[in-house]
Each structure stands twice: as C-alpha cells, then as structure tokens.
mmCIF file of C-alpha atoms in Angstrom:
data_model
loop_
_atom_site.group_PDB
_atom_site.id
_atom_site.type_symbol
_atom_site.label_atom_id
_atom_site.label_comp_id
_atom_site.label_asym_id
_atom_site.label_seq_id
_atom_site.Cartn_x
_atom_site.Cartn_y
_atom_site.Cartn_z
ATOM 1 C CA MET A 1 -17.653 -38.381 5.079
ATOM 2 C CA ASP A 2 -16.349 -34.792 5.370
ATOM 3 C CA ARG A 3 -16.715 -32.278 8.173
ATOM 4 C CA CYS A 4 -20.082 -31.137 6.846
ATOM 5 C CA GLY A 5 -21.548 -34.600 7.106
ATOM 6 C CA ARG A 6 -21.791 -35.097 3.346
ATOM 7 C CA ILE A 7 -20.557 -38.254 1.628
ATOM 8 C CA LYS A 8 -17.937 -37.304 -0.932
ATOM 9 C CA SER A 9 -17.382 -39.261 -4.094
ATOM 10 C CA ILE A 10 -14.044 -40.957 -4.539
ATOM 11 C CA ILE A 11 -13.563 -39.427 -7.976
ATOM 12 C CA CYS A 12 -13.420 -35.624 -7.791
ATOM 13 C CA GLY A 13 -14.875 -35.263 -11.251
ATOM 14 C CA VAL A 14 -18.258 -36.568 -10.138
ATOM 15 C CA CYS A 15 -18.309 -35.125 -6.640
ATOM 16 C CA PRO A 16 -21.811 -33.629 -6.243
ATOM 17 C CA TYR A 17 -20.652 -31.060 -3.682
ATOM 18 C CA LYS A 18 -17.265 -30.173 -5.119
ATOM 19 C CA ASN A 19 -18.311 -26.547 -5.691
ATOM 20 C CA VAL A 20 -19.610 -26.091 -2.164
ATOM 21 C CA CYS A 21 -18.050 -28.258 0.454
ATOM 22 C CA CYS A 22 -15.094 -30.226 -0.765
ATOM 23 C CA ALA A 23 -13.741 -27.945 -3.494
ATOM 24 C CA GLU A 24 -10.595 -27.252 -1.504
ATOM 25 C CA ASP A 25 -10.135 -30.969 -0.772
ATOM 26 C CA CYS A 26 -10.604 -31.827 -4.447
ATOM 27 C CA ASP A 27 -8.079 -29.167 -5.480
ATOM 28 C CA LEU A 28 -5.618 -30.447 -2.881
ATOM 29 C CA LYS A 29 -5.946 -34.056 -4.084
ATOM 30 C CA SER A 30 -5.611 -32.943 -7.683
ATOM 31 C CA GLU A 31 -2.450 -30.970 -6.901
ATOM 32 C CA GLN A 32 -0.973 -33.891 -4.943
ATOM 33 C CA SER A 33 -1.591 -36.315 -7.798
ATOM 34 C CA HIS A 34 -0.479 -33.861 -10.482
ATOM 35 C CA PRO A 35 2.521 -31.871 -9.186
ATOM 36 C CA GLU A 36 3.097 -30.246 -12.565
ATOM 37 C CA MET A 37 -0.458 -28.885 -12.447
ATOM 38 C CA ALA A 38 0.156 -27.523 -8.959
ATOM 39 C CA SER A 39 3.364 -25.858 -10.121
ATOM 40 C CA ALA A 40 1.634 -24.237 -13.110
ATOM 41 C CA LYS A 41 -1.230 -23.057 -10.914
ATOM 42 C CA LYS A 42 1.186 -21.540 -8.390
ATOM 43 C CA GLU A 43 3.110 -19.795 -11.160
ATOM 44 C CA THR A 44 -0.120 -18.374 -12.596
ATOM 45 C CA LYS A 45 -1.158 -17.018 -9.201
ATOM 46 C CA THR A 46 2.256 -15.401 -8.784
ATOM 47 C CA ILE A 47 2.005 -13.710 -12.190
ATOM 48 C CA ILE A 48 -1.505 -12.446 -11.397
ATOM 49 C CA LYS A 49 -0.365 -11.091 -8.025
ATOM 50 C CA TYR A 50 2.414 -9.035 -9.578
ATOM 51 C CA LEU A 51 0.175 -7.885 -12.411
ATOM 52 C CA SER A 52 -2.224 -6.773 -9.689
ATOM 53 C CA LEU A 53 0.580 -4.833 -8.044
ATOM 54 C CA VAL A 54 1.451 -3.050 -11.308
ATOM 55 C CA THR A 55 -2.205 -2.346 -12.118
ATOM 56 C CA LEU A 56 -3.024 -0.994 -8.672
ATOM 57 C CA THR A 57 0.101 1.162 -8.643
ATOM 58 C CA LEU A 58 -0.540 2.687 -12.070
ATOM 59 C CA GLN A 59 -4.229 3.245 -11.328
ATOM 60 C CA ASN A 60 -3.462 5.032 -8.070
ATOM 61 C CA ALA A 61 -0.694 7.196 -9.540
ATOM 62 C CA ILE A 62 -1.985 7.992 -13.029
ATOM 63 C CA LEU A 63 -5.449 9.116 -11.916
ATOM 64 C CA GLY A 64 -4.087 11.754 -9.517
ATOM 65 C CA LEU A 65 -1.529 13.006 -12.036
ATOM 66 C CA SER A 66 -4.102 13.089 -14.838
ATOM 67 C CA MET A 67 -6.639 15.001 -12.755
ATOM 68 C CA ARG A 68 -4.006 17.561 -11.772
ATOM 69 C CA TYR A 69 -2.880 18.055 -15.372
ATOM 70 C CA ALA A 70 -6.468 18.310 -16.623
ATOM 71 C CA ARG A 71 -7.282 21.045 -14.090
ATOM 72 C CA THR A 72 -4.125 23.128 -14.660
ATOM 73 C CA ARG A 73 -3.537 22.781 -18.410
ATOM 74 C CA SER A 74 -3.899 25.748 -20.744
ATOM 75 C CA GLY A 75 -6.954 26.161 -22.920
ATOM 76 C CA ASP A 76 -10.688 25.973 -22.258
ATOM 77 C CA MET A 77 -11.466 24.437 -18.871
ATOM 78 C CA PHE A 78 -14.074 21.682 -18.822
ATOM 79 C CA MET A 79 -16.697 21.554 -16.071
ATOM 80 C CA SER A 80 -15.796 18.934 -13.485
ATOM 81 C CA SER A 81 -19.465 18.340 -12.632
ATOM 82 C CA THR A 82 -20.130 17.136 -16.194
ATOM 83 C CA ALA A 83 -17.033 14.905 -16.110
ATOM 84 C CA VAL A 84 -18.348 13.228 -12.944
ATOM 85 C CA VAL A 85 -21.695 12.567 -14.645
ATOM 86 C CA MET A 86 -20.044 11.108 -17.745
ATOM 87 C CA ALA A 87 -17.869 8.857 -15.573
ATOM 88 C CA GLU A 88 -21.044 7.491 -13.971
ATOM 89 C CA PHE A 89 -22.497 6.851 -17.440
ATOM 90 C CA VAL A 90 -19.383 4.897 -18.438
ATOM 91 C CA LYS A 91 -19.419 2.994 -15.148
ATOM 92 C CA LEU A 92 -23.118 2.164 -15.493
ATOM 93 C CA PHE A 93 -22.763 0.639 -18.958
ATOM 94 C CA SER A 94 -19.576 -1.170 -17.925
ATOM 95 C CA CYS A 95 -21.284 -2.758 -14.921
ATOM 96 C CA ILE A 96 -24.309 -3.707 -17.019
ATOM 97 C CA GLY A 97 -21.868 -5.453 -19.360
ATOM 98 C CA LEU A 98 -20.372 -7.332 -16.410
ATOM 99 C CA VAL A 99 -23.855 -8.339 -15.206
ATOM 100 C CA TYR A 100 -24.535 -9.605 -18.738
ATOM 101 C CA LYS A 101 -21.359 -11.674 -18.527
ATOM 102 C CA GLU A 102 -22.530 -13.147 -15.215
ATOM 103 C CA GLU A 103 -26.008 -13.953 -16.497
ATOM 104 C CA GLY A 104 -24.918 -15.287 -19.901
ATOM 105 C CA SER A 105 -27.540 -13.563 -22.093
ATOM 106 C CA TRP A 106 -29.157 -10.166 -22.546
ATOM 107 C CA LYS A 107 -32.577 -11.601 -21.715
ATOM 108 C CA LYS A 108 -31.401 -12.916 -18.354
ATOM 109 C CA CYS A 109 -29.480 -9.697 -17.782
ATOM 110 C CA ALA A 110 -32.583 -7.555 -18.381
ATOM 111 C CA LYS A 111 -34.629 -9.825 -16.140
ATOM 112 C CA ALA A 112 -32.033 -9.598 -13.356
ATOM 113 C CA LEU A 113 -31.867 -5.801 -13.637
ATOM 114 C CA HIS A 114 -35.659 -5.513 -13.559
ATOM 115 C CA SER A 115 -36.098 -7.852 -10.595
ATOM 116 C CA THR A 116 -33.274 -6.217 -8.602
ATOM 117 C CA ILE A 117 -33.787 -2.525 -9.338
ATOM 118 C CA ILE A 118 -37.457 -2.091 -10.313
ATOM 119 C CA GLN A 119 -39.184 -4.819 -8.301
ATOM 120 C CA GLN A 120 -37.225 -4.065 -5.134
ATOM 121 C CA PRO A 121 -37.589 -0.270 -4.819
ATOM 122 C CA PHE A 122 -36.861 -0.104 -1.085
ATOM 123 C CA ASP A 123 -33.677 -2.100 -1.501
ATOM 124 C CA THR A 124 -32.635 0.154 -4.376
ATOM 125 C CA LEU A 125 -33.363 3.273 -2.322
ATOM 126 C CA LYS A 126 -30.911 2.043 0.321
ATOM 127 C CA VAL A 127 -28.181 2.757 -2.200
ATOM 128 C CA SER A 128 -29.335 6.350 -2.718
ATOM 129 C CA ILE A 129 -27.311 7.565 0.280
ATOM 130 C CA PRO A 130 -23.884 6.345 -0.969
ATOM 131 C CA SER A 131 -24.895 7.374 -4.499
ATOM 132 C CA LEU A 132 -25.306 10.993 -3.411
ATOM 133 C CA VAL A 133 -22.185 10.841 -1.233
ATOM 134 C CA TYR A 134 -20.004 9.499 -4.063
ATOM 135 C CA ILE A 135 -21.183 12.235 -6.442
ATOM 136 C CA VAL A 136 -20.239 14.928 -3.926
ATOM 137 C CA GLN A 137 -16.949 13.152 -3.184
ATOM 138 C CA ASN A 138 -15.921 12.943 -6.848
ATOM 139 C CA ASN A 139 -16.655 16.639 -7.338
ATOM 140 C CA LEU A 140 -14.571 17.451 -4.261
ATOM 141 C CA LEU A 141 -11.665 15.430 -5.657
ATOM 142 C CA TYR A 142 -11.656 17.667 -8.745
ATOM 143 C CA VAL A 143 -11.631 20.728 -6.484
ATOM 144 C CA SER A 144 -8.722 19.267 -4.529
ATOM 145 C CA ALA A 145 -6.804 18.419 -7.715
ATOM 146 C CA SER A 146 -7.326 22.001 -8.897
ATOM 147 C CA HIS A 147 -5.607 23.477 -5.829
ATOM 148 C CA LEU A 148 -3.113 20.818 -4.682
ATOM 149 C CA ASP A 149 -0.165 19.471 -6.644
ATOM 150 C CA ALA A 150 -0.419 15.784 -7.542
ATOM 151 C CA ALA A 151 2.090 14.608 -4.925
ATOM 152 C CA THR A 152 0.440 16.487 -2.042
ATOM 153 C CA TYR A 153 -2.984 15.374 -3.265
ATOM 154 C CA GLN A 154 -1.842 11.741 -3.378
ATOM 155 C CA VAL A 155 -0.438 11.832 0.155
ATOM 156 C CA THR A 156 -3.323 13.799 1.655
ATOM 157 C CA TYR A 157 -5.944 11.484 0.158
ATOM 158 C CA GLN A 158 -4.492 8.634 2.225
ATOM 159 C CA LEU A 159 -6.446 10.142 5.125
ATOM 160 C CA LYS A 160 -9.296 8.008 3.794
ATOM 161 C CA ILE A 161 -7.605 5.170 5.739
ATOM 162 C CA LEU A 162 -8.225 7.149 8.938
ATOM 163 C CA THR A 163 -11.833 8.009 8.099
ATOM 164 C CA THR A 164 -12.607 4.462 6.960
ATOM 165 C CA ALA A 165 -11.195 3.086 10.217
ATOM 166 C CA MET A 166 -13.298 5.585 12.159
ATOM 167 C CA PHE A 167 -16.543 4.590 10.427
ATOM 168 C CA THR A 168 -15.601 0.911 10.661
ATOM 169 C CA PHE A 169 -15.420 1.338 14.429
ATOM 170 C CA LEU A 170 -18.635 3.398 14.639
ATOM 171 C CA ILE A 171 -20.876 1.623 12.116
ATOM 172 C CA LEU A 172 -19.592 -1.954 11.913
ATOM 173 C CA LYS A 173 -18.474 -2.069 15.561
ATOM 174 C CA ARG A 174 -15.116 -3.576 14.625
ATOM 175 C CA SER A 175 -12.178 -3.120 16.944
ATOM 176 C CA LEU A 176 -8.740 -2.087 15.726
ATOM 177 C CA LEU A 177 -5.404 -3.494 16.767
ATOM 178 C CA PHE A 178 -3.010 -1.372 18.803
ATOM 179 C CA ILE A 179 -0.586 -1.226 15.858
ATOM 180 C CA GLN A 180 -3.399 0.133 13.682
ATOM 181 C CA TRP A 181 -4.128 2.973 16.123
ATOM 182 C CA VAL A 182 -0.417 3.812 16.123
ATOM 183 C CA ALA A 183 -0.429 3.706 12.308
ATOM 184 C CA LEU A 184 -3.348 6.160 12.168
ATOM 185 C CA ILE A 185 -1.506 8.613 14.435
ATOM 186 C CA ILE A 186 1.634 8.357 12.259
ATOM 187 C CA LEU A 187 -0.540 8.863 9.158
ATOM 188 C CA LEU A 188 -2.026 12.040 10.601
ATOM 189 C CA ILE A 189 1.425 13.413 11.513
ATOM 190 C CA GLY A 190 2.743 12.596 8.043
ATOM 191 C CA VAL A 191 -0.110 14.387 6.273
ATOM 192 C CA VAL A 192 0.324 17.456 8.511
ATOM 193 C CA LEU A 193 4.040 17.596 7.634
ATOM 194 C CA VAL A 194 3.258 17.313 3.928
ATOM 195 C CA GLN A 195 0.701 20.105 4.101
ATOM 196 C CA LEU A 196 3.015 22.413 6.041
ATOM 197 C CA ALA A 197 5.883 21.703 3.636
ATOM 198 C CA GLN A 198 4.128 23.396 0.725
ATOM 199 C CA THR A 199 3.234 27.069 1.160
ATOM 200 C CA ASP A 200 3.383 28.424 -2.390
ATOM 201 C CA ASP A 201 -0.084 29.446 -3.600
ATOM 202 C CA GLY A 202 1.095 31.009 -6.844
ATOM 203 C CA PRO A 203 -0.956 30.596 -10.025
ATOM 204 C CA VAL A 204 -0.366 27.630 -12.335
ATOM 205 C CA ASN A 205 -0.941 28.408 -16.026
ATOM 206 C CA GLY A 206 -2.919 31.453 -14.917
ATOM 207 C CA ILE A 207 -5.137 29.423 -12.570
ATOM 208 C CA LYS A 208 -5.120 30.679 -8.970
ATOM 209 C CA GLN A 209 -4.232 28.072 -6.322
ATOM 210 C CA ASN A 210 -5.532 27.967 -2.749
ATOM 211 C CA ARG A 211 -4.001 25.211 -0.638
ATOM 212 C CA LEU A 212 -6.539 25.667 2.158
ATOM 213 C CA ILE A 213 -9.421 25.035 -0.241
ATOM 214 C CA GLY A 214 -7.573 22.067 -1.742
ATOM 215 C CA PHE A 215 -6.874 20.502 1.647
ATOM 216 C CA GLY A 216 -10.436 21.135 2.845
ATOM 217 C CA ALA A 217 -11.832 19.482 -0.291
ATOM 218 C CA ALA A 218 -9.487 16.483 0.062
ATOM 219 C CA LEU A 219 -10.315 16.069 3.760
ATOM 220 C CA SER A 220 -14.058 16.288 3.063
ATOM 221 C CA ALA A 221 -13.675 13.723 0.269
ATOM 222 C CA CYS A 222 -11.854 11.387 2.671
ATOM 223 C CA VAL A 223 -14.654 11.643 5.240
ATOM 224 C CA LEU A 224 -17.298 10.968 2.589
ATOM 225 C CA SER A 225 -15.249 8.104 1.138
ATOM 226 C CA GLY A 226 -14.910 6.455 4.550
ATOM 227 C CA PHE A 227 -18.614 6.762 5.353
ATOM 228 C CA ALA A 228 -19.894 5.676 1.933
ATOM 229 C CA GLY A 229 -17.473 2.741 1.689
ATOM 230 C CA ILE A 230 -18.454 1.296 5.076
ATOM 231 C CA TYR A 231 -22.166 1.994 4.528
ATOM 232 C CA PHE A 232 -21.984 0.262 1.146
ATOM 233 C CA GLU A 233 -20.126 -2.671 2.666
ATOM 234 C CA LYS A 234 -22.861 -3.072 5.264
ATOM 235 C CA ILE A 235 -25.524 -3.066 2.541
ATOM 236 C CA LEU A 236 -23.596 -5.519 0.388
ATOM 237 C CA LYS A 237 -23.037 -7.983 3.215
ATOM 238 C CA GLY A 238 -26.691 -7.818 4.192
ATOM 239 C CA SER A 239 -27.902 -9.197 0.854
ATOM 240 C CA ASP A 240 -27.021 -11.728 -1.818
ATOM 241 C CA ILE A 241 -26.819 -9.145 -4.616
ATOM 242 C CA SER A 242 -23.527 -9.203 -6.523
ATOM 243 C CA VAL A 243 -20.987 -6.379 -6.416
ATOM 244 C CA TRP A 244 -21.596 -5.535 -10.082
ATOM 245 C CA MET A 245 -25.372 -5.343 -9.616
ATOM 246 C CA ARG A 246 -24.905 -3.086 -6.594
ATOM 247 C CA ASN A 247 -22.674 -0.839 -8.697
ATOM 248 C CA VAL A 248 -25.370 -0.722 -11.386
ATOM 249 C CA GLN A 249 -27.735 0.518 -8.673
ATOM 250 C CA LEU A 250 -25.157 3.045 -7.498
ATOM 251 C CA SER A 251 -24.492 4.506 -10.936
ATOM 252 C CA PHE A 252 -28.198 4.425 -11.857
ATOM 253 C CA LEU A 253 -29.066 6.495 -8.791
ATOM 254 C CA SER A 254 -25.936 8.656 -9.030
ATOM 255 C CA LEU A 255 -26.917 10.032 -12.441
ATOM 256 C CA PRO A 256 -29.883 12.186 -11.283
ATOM 257 C CA PHE A 257 -27.805 13.457 -8.347
ATOM 258 C CA GLY A 258 -24.957 14.259 -10.727
ATOM 259 C CA LEU A 259 -27.203 16.040 -13.209
ATOM 260 C CA PHE A 260 -28.726 18.075 -10.372
ATOM 261 C CA THR A 261 -25.196 19.097 -9.328
ATOM 262 C CA CYS A 262 -24.469 20.216 -12.896
ATOM 263 C CA LEU A 263 -27.590 22.357 -12.995
ATOM 264 C CA LEU A 264 -26.978 23.745 -9.510
ATOM 265 C CA TYR A 265 -23.390 24.896 -10.008
ATOM 266 C CA ASP A 266 -22.839 25.150 -13.769
ATOM 267 C CA TRP A 267 -26.244 25.895 -15.277
ATOM 268 C CA ASN A 268 -25.180 29.199 -16.840
ATOM 269 C CA LYS A 269 -22.027 27.715 -18.359
ATOM 270 C CA ILE A 270 -23.920 24.698 -19.670
ATOM 271 C CA TRP A 271 -26.642 26.935 -21.136
ATOM 272 C CA TYR A 272 -24.243 29.252 -22.951
ATOM 273 C CA ASP A 273 -21.263 26.992 -23.723
ATOM 274 C CA GLY A 274 -22.776 23.506 -23.827
ATOM 275 C CA PHE A 275 -22.514 20.400 -21.646
ATOM 276 C CA PHE A 276 -19.245 19.264 -23.254
ATOM 277 C CA PHE A 277 -17.478 22.623 -23.267
ATOM 278 C CA GLY A 278 -13.701 22.195 -22.934
ATOM 279 C CA TYR A 279 -13.779 18.475 -23.710
ATOM 280 C CA ASN A 280 -10.995 16.973 -25.802
ATOM 281 C CA TYR A 281 -9.337 13.575 -26.102
ATOM 282 C CA PHE A 282 -7.539 13.975 -22.780
ATOM 283 C CA VAL A 283 -10.732 14.816 -20.881
ATOM 284 C CA TRP A 284 -12.471 11.775 -22.371
ATOM 285 C CA TYR A 285 -9.466 9.684 -21.386
ATOM 286 C CA LEU A 286 -9.778 11.044 -17.831
ATOM 287 C CA VAL A 287 -13.496 10.196 -17.734
ATOM 288 C CA VAL A 288 -12.839 6.617 -18.820
ATOM 289 C CA LEU A 289 -9.883 6.339 -16.434
ATOM 290 C CA GLN A 290 -11.963 7.515 -13.495
ATOM 291 C CA ALA A 291 -14.798 5.147 -14.341
ATOM 292 C CA GLY A 292 -12.726 2.152 -15.382
ATOM 293 C CA GLY A 293 -10.021 2.470 -12.761
ATOM 294 C CA GLY A 294 -12.299 1.316 -9.987
ATOM 295 C CA LEU A 295 -13.555 -1.569 -12.102
ATOM 296 C CA ILE A 296 -9.995 -2.715 -12.746
ATOM 297 C CA VAL A 297 -9.176 -2.523 -9.052
ATOM 298 C CA ALA A 298 -12.281 -4.510 -8.148
ATOM 299 C CA VAL A 299 -11.218 -7.277 -10.522
ATOM 300 C CA VAL A 300 -7.569 -7.515 -9.501
ATOM 301 C CA VAL A 301 -7.743 -6.670 -5.821
ATOM 302 C CA LYS A 302 -8.884 -10.164 -4.878
ATOM 303 C CA TYR A 303 -5.516 -11.447 -6.077
ATOM 304 C CA ALA A 304 -3.541 -8.867 -4.072
ATOM 305 C CA ASP A 305 -3.082 -9.260 -0.325
ATOM 306 C CA ASN A 306 -2.765 -6.343 2.108
ATOM 307 C CA ILE A 307 1.023 -6.195 1.704
ATOM 308 C CA LEU A 308 0.733 -5.846 -2.075
ATOM 309 C CA LYS A 309 -1.948 -3.180 -1.697
ATOM 310 C CA GLY A 310 0.377 -1.316 0.656
ATOM 311 C CA PHE A 311 3.185 -1.558 -1.894
ATOM 312 C CA ALA A 312 0.862 -0.314 -4.633
ATOM 313 C CA THR A 313 -0.237 2.745 -2.655
ATOM 314 C CA SER A 314 3.323 3.523 -1.558
ATOM 315 C CA LEU A 315 4.739 3.187 -5.074
ATOM 316 C CA ALA A 316 1.935 5.421 -6.357
ATOM 317 C CA ILE A 317 3.006 8.132 -3.905
ATOM 318 C CA VAL A 318 6.640 7.811 -5.014
ATOM 319 C CA ILE A 319 5.672 7.913 -8.708
ATOM 320 C CA SER A 320 3.463 10.966 -8.146
ATOM 321 C CA CYS A 321 6.316 12.786 -6.388
ATOM 322 C CA VAL A 322 8.893 11.996 -9.073
ATOM 323 C CA VAL A 323 6.612 12.810 -12.010
ATOM 324 C CA SER A 324 5.423 16.027 -10.333
ATOM 325 C CA VAL A 325 9.010 17.267 -10.089
ATOM 326 C CA TYR A 326 9.463 17.021 -13.871
ATOM 327 C CA LEU A 327 5.919 17.639 -15.101
ATOM 328 C CA PHE A 328 4.685 20.306 -12.670
ATOM 329 C CA ASN A 329 7.990 21.762 -11.370
ATOM 330 C CA PHE A 330 7.162 20.437 -7.920
ATOM 331 C CA ASN A 331 9.528 21.529 -5.130
ATOM 332 C CA LEU A 332 10.501 18.379 -3.222
ATOM 333 C CA THR A 333 11.578 19.471 0.283
ATOM 334 C CA SER A 334 13.012 17.404 3.115
ATOM 335 C CA GLN A 335 9.908 18.083 5.198
ATOM 336 C CA PHE A 336 7.672 16.777 2.417
ATOM 337 C CA VAL A 337 9.821 13.645 2.033
ATOM 338 C CA SER A 338 9.687 13.054 5.806
ATOM 339 C CA GLY A 339 5.899 13.388 5.822
ATOM 340 C CA ALA A 340 5.490 11.126 2.785
ATOM 341 C CA LEU A 341 7.726 8.461 4.365
ATOM 342 C CA LEU A 342 5.631 8.558 7.541
ATOM 343 C CA VAL A 343 2.476 8.090 5.480
ATOM 344 C CA ILE A 344 4.024 5.158 3.586
ATOM 345 C CA CYS A 345 5.159 3.615 6.883
ATOM 346 C CA SER A 346 1.670 4.017 8.353
ATOM 347 C CA ILE A 347 0.120 2.263 5.348
ATOM 348 C CA PHE A 348 2.250 -0.835 5.911
ATOM 349 C CA MET A 349 1.627 -0.749 9.653
ATOM 350 C CA TYR A 350 -2.131 -0.430 9.215
ATOM 351 C CA ASN A 351 -2.296 -3.252 6.673
ATOM 352 C CA TYR A 352 -0.289 -5.595 8.894
ATOM 353 C CA ARG A 353 -2.423 -8.512 10.028
ATOM 354 C CA PRO A 354 -1.241 -11.111 12.569
ATOM 355 C CA LYS A 355 -2.293 -14.574 11.439
ATOM 356 C CA THR A 356 -4.493 -15.023 14.501
ATOM 357 C CA SER A 357 -6.478 -11.859 13.823
ATOM 358 C CA ASP A 358 -7.182 -12.064 10.091
ATOM 359 C CA SER A 359 -10.870 -12.824 10.434
ATOM 360 C CA GLN A 360 -11.464 -10.118 13.016
ATOM 361 C CA THR A 361 -9.604 -7.173 11.574
ATOM 362 C CA ASN A 362 -9.904 -7.458 7.811
ATOM 363 C CA ILE A 363 -11.501 -4.281 6.473
ATOM 364 C CA ASN A 364 -12.737 -4.187 2.914
ATOM 365 C CA HIS A 365 -11.877 -0.836 1.271
ATOM 366 C CA ASN A 366 -12.614 -1.850 -2.311
ATOM 367 C CA ILE A 367 -16.299 -2.725 -2.508
ATOM 368 C CA LYS A 368 -17.265 0.425 -4.335
ATOM 369 C CA VAL A 369 -15.771 0.630 -7.816
#
C-alpha cells in the first residue's frame, strides 16, 4: 500500500492508479529493471533541454531584431496596430488547433469551446482585463522598437522581471528571497547604465528616433506585462481550464480591443490606404513570429529549468548586441557593456533557487503565450 492508502498492483502495466498516484514509482521500477531504457530516457531529456535552450534564445533574440528592422526599414511603413490584430488572429487559430489536439476531434473541440467560452460568460469576462492589457502592451513594444535599437530594447525589456516580482508580491502575496531583491537592484542599475550609454537620437532611414519615447514605451510595456502575467496566473490557478483554452479566451477577447485600437489611432490610414498597407513577406513573417513565438516557448519551457531560461535570455542579449553592431551600425560602448553585464548577472541571481525554497519562490513567467 502506498502513501495515499491505495493498493498498488504488482505489475505496473495493470496498475489502476499509475497515472495518478504511483506513476513516479512505476517509472522508477521500470528504469531500475531496464537500465538501457533509463539511459535512453535521460539522453532524450538532455536533448530536449538543449533544444529548449536554443529555441528560447532564438525566440528572444530574433523577435527584437525583427521588430527593429521592420520599423526602421525603407519603404512603406505598415501600421503596428494592424500587425498586433493579425498576430492575435494567428494565435487564436493556433490555440484552437492545440485544443483540437487535446480533445481528439473537431466535435469535441467545438463542444469544449462552447461550454468554456459561451456557457461561462462571467469566467470568460475575467480574461477581458489581461486581453486589453496585452493589446496595449504589444502596441507599446512596437513603439519602443521604433525608437530604441534592438540591443537597448532587449536589455531594457528585462525590467519585466522587476515589475513581475512587484506584482507577485502585491497580488499573489509571495515573498522574495534576499538575493532576489539584490538582483532587482542590480537589474535597475544595469538598465539605467544602458539607457545613459546611448544618447544619439539621429534619424534611421529617414525615421526620427526619440529615446525618451522608446524608453517610456518599454517601461510601460514592462509594467503591463508584469500585471497581466500575474493576473492571468491567478486566474489560471483558480480553475481547471487548460492553458491553451485560456489563450483561446485571451485572443478571442483581444480581437475587439485590437480592432478598436486600429480604428482609434489609424482610422484615416486604414480608410485611405487599406488595412494591409505596407505589408510584405517580412511583415507577415513578423506577425507569425510574434504569435508563434509565445506558443513555442510555452511548449518548450517546461523542459527548461530556471538556469537554462537565464542562459537563454542572456544569450539573446549578447546576440542582439552583436547583430546590431553589423546590421544597424550600433555603437557598442564600455558603459553599455557594463550595464548589459549587470543585467545578465541579475537574471542569473534572480533565477537562483535554493533547494529548500523551490516550492515557495517559483514564479511562473510563461503562462501567457
């Protein structure tokens, strides 16, 4: 009899509770009796972990670089508000596809969507707050990418760690370790150094740059990201609805907010030039990247521990700096390098978890995709 008081079968293959109570025991016995199976399983996990590292790194770096290039390239400029809406469309259909995969058939998928979204209107309306916040945040990220070089944007956006920690403390009532408070202070100092290192507001491809606007947009996006992420986590943990279904709700409710934003800020341009003015293959690639990047992260992040996530973010900063030097003629100063190193150091410090405090201090930053 196991610790739950259930009688376990001797043969794991017919254990009635193997998926609930004794799954770990069954896996352990199987690995002990089949060492070659255990070795293959361990090797597979190792491969997945490093693939996760590569995927997270590329997703973090390429998105920032792509957004910067899209907003400073020559030619007709697309409207960022329409790109945000199209990304939500792509995300919505992608998440519906993942719900279909979970349910096993389109009939069950439609039934699940109807029962979750239509028959539970109050539960669906709970998601309206993060839906609106994420739409505003994504538009602000385009503003930031328009005025900050990719490297500065990448470093500055790490302030979302600070804002997420703040809302974790205020909303979820979780305490932080002393080393995490120190890490947040180092992060703030690093971002300040990076911002002060770059003072050139000259035009890029004829597009005027304003670093103050870029920093303000990035900081606002970080605050919104921290609030929406923690609020969404609280909603998710308070129900048995899957992550993919919650993201269907998010995208479903984000669309009217996004369309309203388009009409509010770009109605004249849309009326005279069309909704897809300035779109080309690269803009469509950016839309898919923005929508699919989060989905990829949500799939692989469960295989990557905090150390790997820290490596991924740090490598993304390094990649953004190096590529920016060659692609955008970025001026890499010693002050910028010092600030970036402080930010990278703070990421590792913040993600450090003593073994005795794992259950108390683990903060989920990747619920929203």
